[in-house]
């Protein structure tokens, strides 16, 4: 399966910053070790262009992100210090989601080991999100004439508020968010379908709510492509999650989402979104489960072709 990574575009952070930057390189190493990718399939994405970003963001916001002239208050809301590398990393992370969408349209499934930056609004960033990769990628594949309708399946524990805001009123992209009702962001936007969950919810109730919402979203979206935000933060060991879903429960989440899409013939680009477990290894385990499950669903003839090429 084709997997895009951008962890070598390191974002300089002050000592003690709580963003788990190490999870990205650890995840890429695990993906490489497990043989999930054939030769040349673990790829660096290109940076998305201004034109691509402007399908989702205001020109004024893009201009100020690029020139480093966001106000201190705006930067605090994003949660990273500004640097040229922050801009480049944000462009590459969105490029990874776009690359995964294009690869998924060819092979059924693909992944970006970053992205899921769903708190980026049209005119501002927040919660470690600068550009909204889902909106940028969805509109890029639409602009290329490859798909008409896209479904965003956001299972990160935090609501996909920026995605909802950017895509509000756009009938060609359906946004579904299942998230902690009492968690950040405290003022929610309205997705096409929201499934708010109570604190402390466990596997059975979480999976029942997911199944209900997902079926409704798939029915309503009529999508040609899905972007799946496989956030690791509904995990019981997450510092910010407030839910109690186990690793097995999250593996079942992946199975339900990915197989439901496959059964309807919808290609899926998997993205990472959040994950703040007390032990970063747990976050990486949860993300790796999602990647592995998607790779297992790439049709056999794709794998066979790959073998033939290798021979
Ligand atoms: Zn999150």
PDB file of C-alpha atoms and ligand atoms in Angstrom:
ATOM      1  CA  UNK A   1       0.000   0.000   0.000  1.00  0.00           C
ATOM      2  CA  UNK A   2       1.192   3.504  -0.718  1.00  0.00           C
ATOM      3  CA  UNK A   3       1.950   5.452   2.450  1.00  0.00           C
ATOM      4  CA  UNK A   4       3.008   9.100   2.605  1.00  0.00           C
ATOM      5  CA  UNK A   5       5.181  10.538   5.382  1.00  0.00           C
ATOM      6  CA  UNK A   6       6.477  13.985   6.186  1.00  0.00           C
ATOM      7  CA  UNK A   7       8.120  13.503   9.586  1.00  0.00           C
ATOM      8  CA  UNK A   8      11.507  14.599   8.231  1.00  0.00           C
ATOM      9  CA  UNK A   9      10.060  18.098   7.832  1.00  0.00           C
ATOM     10  CA  UNK A  10      10.570  18.673  11.519  1.00  0.00           C
ATOM     11  CA  UNK A  11       8.769  21.496  13.171  1.00  0.00           C
ATOM     12  CA  UNK A  12      11.043  23.231  15.695  1.00  0.00           C
ATOM     13  CA  UNK A  13       9.342  23.201  19.092  1.00  0.00           C
ATOM     14  CA  UNK A  14      10.502  24.550  22.434  1.00  0.00           C
ATOM     15  CA  UNK A  15      11.661  22.052  25.070  1.00  0.00           C
ATOM     16  CA  UNK A  16       8.772  20.449  26.946  1.00  0.00           C
ATOM     17  CA  UNK A  17       6.140  21.312  24.304  1.00  0.00           C
ATOM     18  CA  UNK A  18       3.344  18.798  24.688  1.00  0.00           C
ATOM     19  CA  UNK A  19       2.780  18.092  21.000  1.00  0.00           C
ATOM     20  CA  UNK A  20       3.937  14.462  20.469  1.00  0.00           C
ATOM     21  CA  UNK A  21       6.191  15.131  17.464  1.00  0.00           C
ATOM     22  CA  UNK A  22       8.061  11.838  17.978  1.00  0.00           C
ATOM     23  CA  UNK A  23       4.989   9.748  17.120  1.00  0.00           C
ATOM     24  CA  UNK A  24       5.366  10.498  13.407  1.00  0.00           C
ATOM     25  CA  UNK A  25       8.877   9.149  12.909  1.00  0.00           C
ATOM     26  CA  UNK A  26       8.177   6.192  15.244  1.00  0.00           C
ATOM     27  CA  UNK A  27       5.108   5.338  13.192  1.00  0.00           C
ATOM     28  CA  UNK A  28       7.004   5.584   9.904  1.00  0.00           C
ATOM     29  CA  UNK A  29       9.690   3.236  11.286  1.00  0.00           C
ATOM     30  CA  UNK A  30       7.066   0.714  12.395  1.00  0.00           C
ATOM     31  CA  UNK A  31       5.333   0.874   9.000  1.00  0.00           C
ATOM     32  CA  UNK A  32       8.693   0.268   7.276  1.00  0.00           C
ATOM     33  CA  UNK A  33       9.578  -2.640   9.603  1.00  0.00           C
ATOM     34  CA  UNK A  34       6.257  -4.371   9.057  1.00  0.00           C
ATOM     35  CA  UNK A  35       6.616  -4.532   5.289  1.00  0.00           C
ATOM     36  CA  UNK A  36       3.307  -2.744   4.742  1.00  0.00           C
ATOM     37  CA  UNK A  37       4.799  -0.936   1.741  1.00  0.00           C
ATOM     38  CA  UNK A  38       6.399  -2.473  -1.322  1.00  0.00           C
ATOM     39  CA  UNK A  39       9.532  -0.921  -2.852  1.00  0.00           C
ATOM     40  CA  UNK A  40       8.966   2.769  -3.547  1.00  0.00           C
ATOM     41  CA  UNK A  41       5.583   2.819  -1.833  1.00  0.00           C
ATOM     42  CA  UNK A  42       6.675   4.686   1.297  1.00  0.00           C
ATOM     43  CA  UNK A  43       6.797   8.184  -0.141  1.00  0.00           C
ATOM     44  CA  UNK A  44       7.450  11.818   0.614  1.00  0.00           C
ATOM     45  CA  UNK A  45       4.500  13.898  -0.564  1.00  0.00           C
ATOM     46  CA  UNK A  46       4.875  17.086  -2.543  1.00  0.00           C
ATOM     47  CA  UNK A  47       3.893  20.351  -0.892  1.00  0.00           C
ATOM     48  CA  UNK A  48       0.408  21.577  -1.742  1.00  0.00           C
ATOM     49  CA  UNK A  49       0.414  24.794  -3.774  1.00  0.00           C
ATOM     50  CA  UNK A  50      -1.164  28.127  -2.902  1.00  0.00           C
ATOM     51  CA  UNK A  51      -3.832  27.439  -5.516  1.00  0.00           C
ATOM     52  CA  UNK A  52      -4.733  24.158  -3.801  1.00  0.00           C
ATOM     53  CA  UNK A  53      -4.771  25.729  -0.330  1.00  0.00           C
ATOM     54  CA  UNK A  54      -6.964  28.586  -1.536  1.00  0.00           C
ATOM     55  CA  UNK A  55      -9.777  26.187  -2.383  1.00  0.00           C
ATOM     56  CA  UNK A  56     -10.151  25.766   1.402  1.00  0.00           C
ATOM     57  CA  UNK A  57      -8.612  28.874   2.990  1.00  0.00           C
ATOM     58  CA  UNK A  58      -8.904  32.643   2.729  1.00  0.00           C
ATOM     59  CA  UNK A  59      -6.159  34.443   0.772  1.00  0.00           C
ATOM     60  CA  UNK A  60      -5.532  36.775   3.722  1.00  0.00           C
ATOM     61  CA  UNK A  61      -4.964  33.839   6.107  1.00  0.00           C
ATOM     62  CA  UNK A  62      -2.680  31.987   3.683  1.00  0.00           C
ATOM     63  CA  UNK A  63      -0.686  35.163   3.048  1.00  0.00           C
ATOM     64  CA  UNK A  64      -0.169  35.772   6.755  1.00  0.00           C
ATOM     65  CA  UNK A  65       0.746  32.125   7.471  1.00  0.00           C
ATOM     66  CA  UNK A  66       3.363  32.188   4.715  1.00  0.00           C
ATOM     67  CA  UNK A  67       4.834  35.569   5.691  1.00  0.00           C
ATOM     68  CA  UNK A  68       4.782  34.846   9.435  1.00  0.00           C
ATOM     69  CA  UNK A  69       2.534  37.799  10.200  1.00  0.00           C
ATOM     70  CA  UNK A  70      -0.232  36.048  12.152  1.00  0.00           C
ATOM     71  CA  UNK A  71      -0.804  37.848  15.449  1.00  0.00           C
ATOM     72  CA  UNK A  72       0.612  36.368  18.686  1.00  0.00           C
ATOM     73  CA  UNK A  73      -2.966  35.524  19.670  1.00  0.00           C
ATOM     74  CA  UNK A  74      -3.508  33.634  16.401  1.00  0.00           C
ATOM     75  CA  UNK A  75      -0.243  31.737  16.903  1.00  0.00           C
ATOM     76  CA  UNK A  76      -1.202  30.821  20.472  1.00  0.00           C
ATOM     77  CA  UNK A  77      -4.435  29.431  19.140  1.00  0.00           C
ATOM     78  CA  UNK A  78      -2.476  27.230  16.705  1.00  0.00           C
ATOM     79  CA  UNK A  79      -0.149  26.201  19.515  1.00  0.00           C
ATOM     80  CA  UNK A  80       3.112  26.146  17.549  1.00  0.00           C
ATOM     81  CA  UNK A  81       5.722  28.875  17.210  1.00  0.00           C
ATOM     82  CA  UNK A  82       5.866  30.228  13.644  1.00  0.00           C
ATOM     83  CA  UNK A  83       8.747  29.124  11.426  1.00  0.00           C
ATOM     84  CA  UNK A  84       9.254  28.587   7.714  1.00  0.00           C
ATOM     85  CA  UNK A  85       9.518  24.908   8.552  1.00  0.00           C
ATOM     86  CA  UNK A  86       6.078  25.004  10.140  1.00  0.00           C
ATOM     87  CA  UNK A  87       4.687  26.304   6.865  1.00  0.00           C
ATOM     88  CA  UNK A  88       6.545  23.694   4.810  1.00  0.00           C
ATOM     89  CA  UNK A  89       5.515  20.870   7.114  1.00  0.00           C
ATOM     90  CA  UNK A  90       1.884  21.971   6.937  1.00  0.00           C
ATOM     91  CA  UNK A  91       2.011  22.035   3.131  1.00  0.00           C
ATOM     92  CA  UNK A  92       3.607  18.555   3.043  1.00  0.00           C
ATOM     93  CA  UNK A  93       1.134  17.090   5.533  1.00  0.00           C
ATOM     94  CA  UNK A  94      -1.730  18.237   3.285  1.00  0.00           C
ATOM     95  CA  UNK A  95       0.195  16.923   0.283  1.00  0.00           C
ATOM     96  CA  UNK A  96       0.288  13.537   2.006  1.00  0.00           C
ATOM     97  CA  UNK A  97      -3.482  13.434   2.272  1.00  0.00           C
ATOM     98  CA  UNK A  98      -3.806  14.478  -1.359  1.00  0.00           C
ATOM     99  CA  UNK A  99      -1.277  11.804  -2.361  1.00  0.00           C
ATOM    100  CA  UNK A 100      -3.179   9.210  -0.331  1.00  0.00           C
ATOM    101  CA  UNK A 101      -6.462  10.221  -2.014  1.00  0.00           C
ATOM    102  CA  UNK A 102      -4.924   9.834  -5.479  1.00  0.00           C
ATOM    103  CA  UNK A 103      -3.363   6.472  -4.573  1.00  0.00           C
ATOM    104  CA  UNK A 104      -6.609   5.249  -2.991  1.00  0.00           C
ATOM    105  CA  UNK A 105      -8.485   6.057  -6.200  1.00  0.00           C
ATOM    106  CA  UNK A 106      -6.053   3.711  -7.988  1.00  0.00           C
ATOM    107  CA  UNK A 107      -5.740   0.918  -5.439  1.00  0.00           C
ATOM    108  CA  UNK A 108      -8.645   1.207  -3.007  1.00  0.00           C
ATOM    109  CA  UNK A 109      -6.713   2.244   0.096  1.00  0.00           C
ATOM    110  CA  UNK A 110      -3.711   4.430   0.953  1.00  0.00           C
ATOM    111  CA  UNK A 111      -2.495   6.345   3.990  1.00  0.00           C
ATOM    112  CA  UNK A 112      -0.897   9.556   5.145  1.00  0.00           C
ATOM    113  CA  UNK A 113       1.208   9.253   8.319  1.00  0.00           C
ATOM    114  CA  UNK A 114       0.202  12.842   9.173  1.00  0.00           C
ATOM    115  CA  UNK A 115      -2.769  15.064   8.410  1.00  0.00           C
ATOM    116  CA  UNK A 116      -6.179  15.022   9.970  1.00  0.00           C
ATOM    117  CA  UNK A 117      -5.636  18.692  10.830  1.00  0.00           C
ATOM    118  CA  UNK A 118      -9.348  19.228  11.258  1.00  0.00           C
ATOM    119  CA  UNK A 119      -9.224  22.274  13.553  1.00  0.00           C
ATOM    120  CA  UNK A 120      -7.975  24.514  10.726  1.00  0.00           C
ATOM    121  CA  UNK A 121     -10.755  26.899   9.653  1.00  0.00           C
ATOM    122  CA  UNK A 122     -10.941  28.875   6.406  1.00  0.00           C
ATOM    123  CA  UNK A 123      -9.495  31.938   8.094  1.00  0.00           C
ATOM    124  CA  UNK A 124      -7.613  30.689  11.154  1.00  0.00           C
ATOM    125  CA  UNK A 125      -5.828  27.744  12.686  1.00  0.00           C
ATOM    126  CA  UNK A 126      -6.168  26.166  16.104  1.00  0.00           C
ATOM    127  CA  UNK A 127      -5.287  23.049  18.088  1.00  0.00           C
ATOM    128  CA  UNK A 128      -2.003  22.299  16.237  1.00  0.00           C
ATOM    129  CA  UNK A 129      -3.714  22.668  12.848  1.00  0.00           C
ATOM    130  CA  UNK A 130      -2.593  25.215  10.239  1.00  0.00           C
ATOM    131  CA  UNK A 131      -4.079  23.991   6.954  1.00  0.00           C
ATOM    132  CA  UNK A 132      -7.095  21.689   6.648  1.00  0.00           C
ATOM    133  CA  UNK A 133      -5.722  18.721   4.701  1.00  0.00           C
ATOM    134  CA  UNK A 134      -9.116  17.003   4.294  1.00  0.00           C
ATOM    135  CA  UNK A 135     -10.758  20.038   2.673  1.00  0.00           C
ATOM    136  CA  UNK A 136      -7.696  20.802   0.534  1.00  0.00           C
ATOM    137  CA  UNK A 137      -7.378  17.208  -0.702  1.00  0.00           C
ATOM    138  CA  UNK A 138     -11.106  16.727  -1.293  1.00  0.00           C
ATOM    139  CA  UNK A 139     -11.289  19.850  -3.420  1.00  0.00           C
ATOM    140  CA  UNK A 140      -8.087  19.003  -5.293  1.00  0.00           C
ATOM    141  CA  UNK A 141      -9.389  15.620  -6.448  1.00  0.00           C
ATOM    142  CA  UNK A 142     -12.703  17.220  -7.343  1.00  0.00           C
ATOM    143  CA  UNK A 143     -10.945  19.981  -9.308  1.00  0.00           C
ATOM    144  CA  UNK A 144      -8.982  17.323 -11.191  1.00  0.00           C
ATOM    145  CA  UNK A 145     -12.297  15.789 -12.231  1.00  0.00           C
ATOM    146  CA  UNK A 146     -11.480  12.486 -10.507  1.00  0.00           C
ATOM    147  CA  UNK A 147     -14.464  12.409  -8.148  1.00  0.00           C
ATOM    148  CA  UNK A 148     -17.713  14.262  -7.641  1.00  0.00           C
ATOM    149  CA  UNK A 149     -18.575  13.508  -4.039  1.00  0.00           C
ATOM    150  CA  UNK A 150     -16.351  13.007  -0.989  1.00  0.00           C
ATOM    151  CA  UNK A 151     -17.142  11.785   2.531  1.00  0.00           C
ATOM    152  CA  UNK A 152     -15.013  12.859   5.497  1.00  0.00           C
ATOM    153  CA  UNK A 153     -15.244  10.280   8.310  1.00  0.00           C
ATOM    154  CA  UNK A 154     -13.745  11.953  11.370  1.00  0.00           C
ATOM    155  CA  UNK A 155     -13.316   9.619  14.353  1.00  0.00           C
ATOM    156  CA  UNK A 156     -10.761  11.732  16.210  1.00  0.00           C
ATOM    157  CA  UNK A 157     -12.065  12.361  19.738  1.00  0.00           C
ATOM    158  CA  UNK A 158     -12.210  16.110  19.052  1.00  0.00           C
ATOM    159  CA  UNK A 159     -14.875  17.488  16.744  1.00  0.00           C
ATOM    160  CA  UNK A 160     -13.804  18.307  13.190  1.00  0.00           C
ATOM    161  CA  UNK A 161     -14.854  21.915  13.654  1.00  0.00           C
ATOM    162  CA  UNK A 162     -12.630  23.488  10.996  1.00  0.00           C
ATOM    163  CA  UNK A 163     -13.629  20.896   8.418  1.00  0.00           C
ATOM    164  CA  UNK A 164     -17.299  21.537   9.196  1.00  0.00           C
ATOM    165  CA  UNK A 165     -16.847  25.304   8.856  1.00  0.00           C
ATOM    166  CA  UNK A 166     -14.917  25.177   5.582  1.00  0.00           C
ATOM    167  CA  UNK A 167     -17.264  22.667   3.962  1.00  0.00           C
ATOM    168  CA  UNK A 168     -20.519  24.089   5.303  1.00  0.00           C
ATOM    169  CA  UNK A 169     -22.858  24.700   2.388  1.00  0.00           C
ATOM    170  CA  UNK A 170     -20.805  22.493   0.072  1.00  0.00           C
ATOM    171  CA  UNK A 171     -23.181  19.684  -0.892  1.00  0.00           C
ATOM    172  CA  UNK A 172     -20.418  17.752  -2.645  1.00  0.00           C
ATOM    173  CA  UNK A 173     -18.480  16.967   0.545  1.00  0.00           C
ATOM    174  CA  UNK A 174     -20.294  15.251   3.423  1.00  0.00           C
ATOM    175  CA  UNK A 175     -18.742  15.719   6.871  1.00  0.00           C
ATOM    176  CA  UNK A 176     -19.311  13.148   9.619  1.00  0.00           C
ATOM    177  CA  UNK A 177     -17.718  13.648  13.041  1.00  0.00           C
ATOM    178  CA  UNK A 178     -17.964  11.272  16.020  1.00  0.00           C
ATOM    179  CA  UNK A 179     -16.373  12.899  19.078  1.00  0.00           C
ATOM    180  CA  UNK A 180     -16.468  13.582  22.794  1.00  0.00           C
ATOM    181  CA  UNK A 181     -19.377  15.939  23.498  1.00  0.00           C
ATOM    182  CA  UNK A 182     -17.624  17.645  26.415  1.00  0.00           C
ATOM    183  CA  UNK A 183     -14.145  17.735  24.878  1.00  0.00           C
ATOM    184  CA  UNK A 184     -12.353  20.494  22.952  1.00  0.00           C
ATOM    185  CA  UNK A 185     -13.541  22.382  20.896  1.00  0.00           C
ATOM    186  CA  UNK A 186     -16.002  23.633  23.490  1.00  0.00           C
ATOM    187  CA  UNK A 187     -17.988  25.542  20.900  1.00  0.00           C
ATOM    188  CA  UNK A 188     -18.849  22.994  18.215  1.00  0.00           C
ATOM    189  CA  UNK A 189     -19.540  23.699  14.564  1.00  0.00           C
ATOM    190  CA  UNK A 190     -22.265  21.816  12.734  1.00  0.00           C
ATOM    191  CA  UNK A 191     -21.038  18.953  10.549  1.00  0.00           C
ATOM    192  CA  UNK A 192     -23.418  17.324   8.080  1.00  0.00           C
ATOM    193  CA  UNK A 193     -23.695  14.613  10.738  1.00  0.00           C
ATOM    194  CA  UNK A 194     -22.389  14.810  14.297  1.00  0.00           C
ATOM    195  CA  UNK A 195     -22.309  11.974  16.821  1.00  0.00           C
ATOM    196  CA  UNK A 196     -21.417  13.466  20.229  1.00  0.00           C
ATOM    197  CA  UNK A 197     -20.364  10.902  22.856  1.00  0.00           C
ATOM    198  CA  UNK A 198     -20.505  11.080  26.666  1.00  0.00           C
ATOM    199  CA  UNK A 199     -17.277  11.034  28.691  1.00  0.00           C
ATOM    200  CA  UNK A 200     -15.931   7.616  29.638  1.00  0.00           C
ATOM    201  CA  UNK A 201     -17.735   5.688  26.892  1.00  0.00           C
ATOM    202  CA  UNK A 202     -16.397   2.134  26.384  1.00  0.00           C
ATOM    203  CA  UNK A 203     -15.968  -0.109  23.343  1.00  0.00           C
ATOM    204  CA  UNK A 204     -19.498  -1.473  22.943  1.00  0.00           C
ATOM    205  CA  UNK A 205     -21.313   1.862  23.131  1.00  0.00           C
ATOM    206  CA  UNK A 206     -18.634   3.622  21.069  1.00  0.00           C
ATOM    207  CA  UNK A 207     -18.860   1.028  18.302  1.00  0.00           C
ATOM    208  CA  UNK A 208     -22.669   1.082  18.322  1.00  0.00           C
ATOM    209  CA  UNK A 209     -22.703   4.881  17.916  1.00  0.00           C
ATOM    210  CA  UNK A 210     -20.072   4.621  15.184  1.00  0.00           C
ATOM    211  CA  UNK A 211     -22.031   1.987  13.255  1.00  0.00           C
ATOM    212  CA  UNK A 212     -25.230   4.041  13.394  1.00  0.00           C
ATOM    213  CA  UNK A 213     -23.545   7.271  12.307  1.00  0.00           C
ATOM    214  CA  UNK A 214     -21.396   5.667   9.656  1.00  0.00           C
ATOM    215  CA  UNK A 215     -24.298   3.929   7.922  1.00  0.00           C
ATOM    216  CA  UNK A 216     -26.283   7.177   7.880  1.00  0.00           C
ATOM    217  CA  UNK A 217     -23.271   9.116   6.560  1.00  0.00           C
ATOM    218  CA  UNK A 218     -22.537   6.557   3.835  1.00  0.00           C
ATOM    219  CA  UNK A 219     -26.189   6.549   2.764  1.00  0.00           C
ATOM    220  CA  UNK A 220     -26.413  10.347   2.664  1.00  0.00           C
ATOM    221  CA  UNK A 221     -23.009  11.059   1.120  1.00  0.00           C
ATOM    222  CA  UNK A 222     -23.178   8.986  -2.058  1.00  0.00           C
ATOM    223  CA  UNK A 223     -19.409   9.365  -2.033  1.00  0.00           C
ATOM    224  CA  UNK A 224     -16.830   8.390  -4.676  1.00  0.00           C
ATOM    225  CA  UNK A 225     -14.018   8.728  -2.112  1.00  0.00           C
ATOM    226  CA  UNK A 226     -13.695   8.780   1.694  1.00  0.00           C
ATOM    227  CA  UNK A 227     -11.095  10.484   3.852  1.00  0.00           C
ATOM    228  CA  UNK A 228     -10.859   8.659   7.189  1.00  0.00           C
ATOM    229  CA  UNK A 229      -9.406  10.499  10.195  1.00  0.00           C
ATOM    230  CA  UNK A 230      -8.263   7.591  12.358  1.00  0.00           C
ATOM    231  CA  UNK A 231      -7.451   9.638  15.455  1.00  0.00           C
ATOM    232  CA  UNK A 232      -5.747   7.685  18.220  1.00  0.00           C
ATOM    233  CA  UNK A 233      -7.182   9.853  20.980  1.00  0.00           C
ATOM    234  CA  UNK A 234     -10.451   8.012  21.795  1.00  0.00           C
ATOM    235  CA  UNK A 235      -8.017   5.527  23.450  1.00  0.00           C
ATOM    236  CA  UNK A 236      -8.498   4.951  27.192  1.00  0.00           C
ATOM    237  CA  UNK A 237      -4.839   5.830  27.842  1.00  0.00           C
ATOM    238  CA  UNK A 238      -5.040   9.199  26.089  1.00  0.00           C
ATOM    239  CA  UNK A 239      -4.313  12.301  28.183  1.00  0.00           C
ATOM    240  CA  UNK A 240      -6.815  14.452  26.302  1.00  0.00           C
ATOM    241  CA  UNK A 241      -9.422  11.949  25.147  1.00  0.00           C
ATOM    242  CA  UNK A 242     -11.839  11.532  28.095  1.00  0.00           C
ATOM    243  CA  UNK A 243     -13.174   8.316  26.506  1.00  0.00           C
ATOM    244  CA  UNK A 244     -12.381   4.713  27.492  1.00  0.00           C
ATOM    245  CA  UNK A 245     -12.022   2.856  24.192  1.00  0.00           C
ATOM    246  CA  UNK A 246      -9.467   0.017  24.180  1.00  0.00           C
ATOM    247  CA  UNK A 247      -6.907  -0.763  21.475  1.00  0.00           C
ATOM    248  CA  UNK A 248      -9.092  -3.709  20.428  1.00  0.00           C
ATOM    249  CA  UNK A 249     -12.084  -1.369  20.248  1.00  0.00           C
ATOM    250  CA  UNK A 250     -10.154   0.999  18.005  1.00  0.00           C
ATOM    251  CA  UNK A 251      -9.038  -1.896  15.790  1.00  0.00           C
ATOM    252  CA  UNK A 252     -12.699  -2.801  15.442  1.00  0.00           C
ATOM    253  CA  UNK A 253     -13.451   0.846  14.602  1.00  0.00           C
ATOM    254  CA  UNK A 254     -10.897   0.647  11.768  1.00  0.00           C
ATOM    255  CA  UNK A 255     -12.381  -2.608  10.507  1.00  0.00           C
ATOM    256  CA  UNK A 256     -15.932  -1.258  10.498  1.00  0.00           C
ATOM    257  CA  UNK A 257     -15.019   1.997   8.746  1.00  0.00           C
ATOM    258  CA  UNK A 258     -12.703   0.475   6.156  1.00  0.00           C
ATOM    259  CA  UNK A 259     -14.820  -2.584   5.350  1.00  0.00           C
ATOM    260  CA  UNK A 260     -18.042  -0.567   5.163  1.00  0.00           C
ATOM    261  CA  UNK A 261     -16.403   1.666   2.558  1.00  0.00           C
ATOM    262  CA  UNK A 262     -14.934  -1.283   0.690  1.00  0.00           C
ATOM    263  CA  UNK A 263     -18.314  -3.049   0.605  1.00  0.00           C
ATOM    264  CA  UNK A 264     -19.768   0.028  -1.096  1.00  0.00           C
ATOM    265  CA  UNK A 265     -16.843   0.348  -3.495  1.00  0.00           C
ATOM    266  CA  UNK A 266     -15.580   3.583  -1.929  1.00  0.00           C
ATOM    267  CA  UNK A 267     -11.781   4.128  -1.908  1.00  0.00           C
ATOM    268  CA  UNK A 268     -10.352   5.390   1.406  1.00  0.00           C
ATOM    269  CA  UNK A 269      -7.447   7.676   2.264  1.00  0.00           C
ATOM    270  CA  UNK A 270      -6.489   7.107   5.920  1.00  0.00           C
ATOM    271  CA  UNK A 271      -5.046  10.040   7.896  1.00  0.00           C
ATOM    272  CA  UNK A 272      -3.730  10.188  11.470  1.00  0.00           C
ATOM    273  CA  UNK A 273      -5.202  13.183  13.335  1.00  0.00           C
ATOM    274  CA  UNK A 274      -4.571  13.308  17.107  1.00  0.00           C
ATOM    275  CA  UNK A 275      -3.111  10.965  19.690  1.00  0.00           C
ATOM    276  CA  UNK A 276      -1.760  12.045  23.072  1.00  0.00           C
ATOM    277  CA  UNK A 277      -1.380   8.823  25.044  1.00  0.00           C
ATOM    278  CA  UNK A 278       0.605   8.945  28.274  1.00  0.00           C
ATOM    279  CA  UNK A 279       2.952   6.490  26.524  1.00  0.00           C
ATOM    280  CA  UNK A 280       3.635   7.612  22.943  1.00  0.00           C
ATOM    281  CA  UNK A 281       4.124   3.933  22.014  1.00  0.00           C
ATOM    282  CA  UNK A 282       0.404   3.387  22.644  1.00  0.00           C
ATOM    283  CA  UNK A 283      -0.504   6.164  20.214  1.00  0.00           C
ATOM    284  CA  UNK A 284       1.804   4.614  17.629  1.00  0.00           C
ATOM    285  CA  UNK A 285       0.251   1.155  18.219  1.00  0.00           C
ATOM    286  CA  UNK A 286      -3.243   2.539  17.603  1.00  0.00           C
ATOM    287  CA  UNK A 287      -2.204   4.349  14.432  1.00  0.00           C
ATOM    288  CA  UNK A 288      -0.310   1.307  13.166  1.00  0.00           C
ATOM    289  CA  UNK A 289      -3.439  -0.838  13.583  1.00  0.00           C
ATOM    290  CA  UNK A 290      -5.289   1.533  11.230  1.00  0.00           C
ATOM    291  CA  UNK A 291      -2.548   1.443   8.589  1.00  0.00           C
ATOM    292  CA  UNK A 292      -2.202  -2.334   8.783  1.00  0.00           C
ATOM    293  CA  UNK A 293      -5.942  -2.879   8.454  1.00  0.00           C
ATOM    294  CA  UNK A 294      -6.106  -0.643   5.370  1.00  0.00           C
ATOM    295  CA  UNK A 295      -3.098  -2.387   3.803  1.00  0.00           C
ATOM    296  CA  UNK A 296      -4.755  -5.775   4.356  1.00  0.00           C
ATOM    297  CA  UNK A 297      -7.705  -4.582   2.259  1.00  0.00           C
ATOM    298  CA  UNK A 298      -5.721  -3.506  -0.814  1.00  0.00           C
ATOM    299  CA  UNK A 299      -6.970  -5.910  -3.493  1.00  0.00           C
ATOM    300  CA  UNK A 300      -4.803  -8.951  -4.017  1.00  0.00           C
ATOM    301  CA  UNK A 301      -4.137  -8.216  -7.689  1.00  0.00           C
ATOM    302  CA  UNK A 302      -2.373  -4.992  -6.622  1.00  0.00           C
ATOM    303  CA  UNK A 303      -0.101  -6.970  -4.331  1.00  0.00           C
ATOM    304  CA  UNK A 304       0.481  -9.578  -7.049  1.00  0.00           C
ATOM    305  CA  UNK A 305       1.399  -6.881  -9.570  1.00  0.00           C
ATOM    306  CA  UNK A 306       3.870  -5.565  -7.073  1.00  0.00           C
ATOM    307  CA  UNK A 307       5.389  -9.024  -6.655  1.00  0.00           C
ATOM    308  CA  UNK A 308       5.677  -9.383 -10.442  1.00  0.00           C
ATOM    309  CA  UNK A 309       7.475  -6.058 -10.641  1.00  0.00           C
ATOM    310  CA  UNK A 310       9.856  -7.113  -7.903  1.00  0.00           C
ATOM    311  CA  UNK A 311      10.636 -10.444  -9.584  1.00  0.00           C
TER     312      UNK A 311
HETATM  313 ZN1  LIG B   1      -7.950  14.959  18.537  1.00  0.00          ZN
END
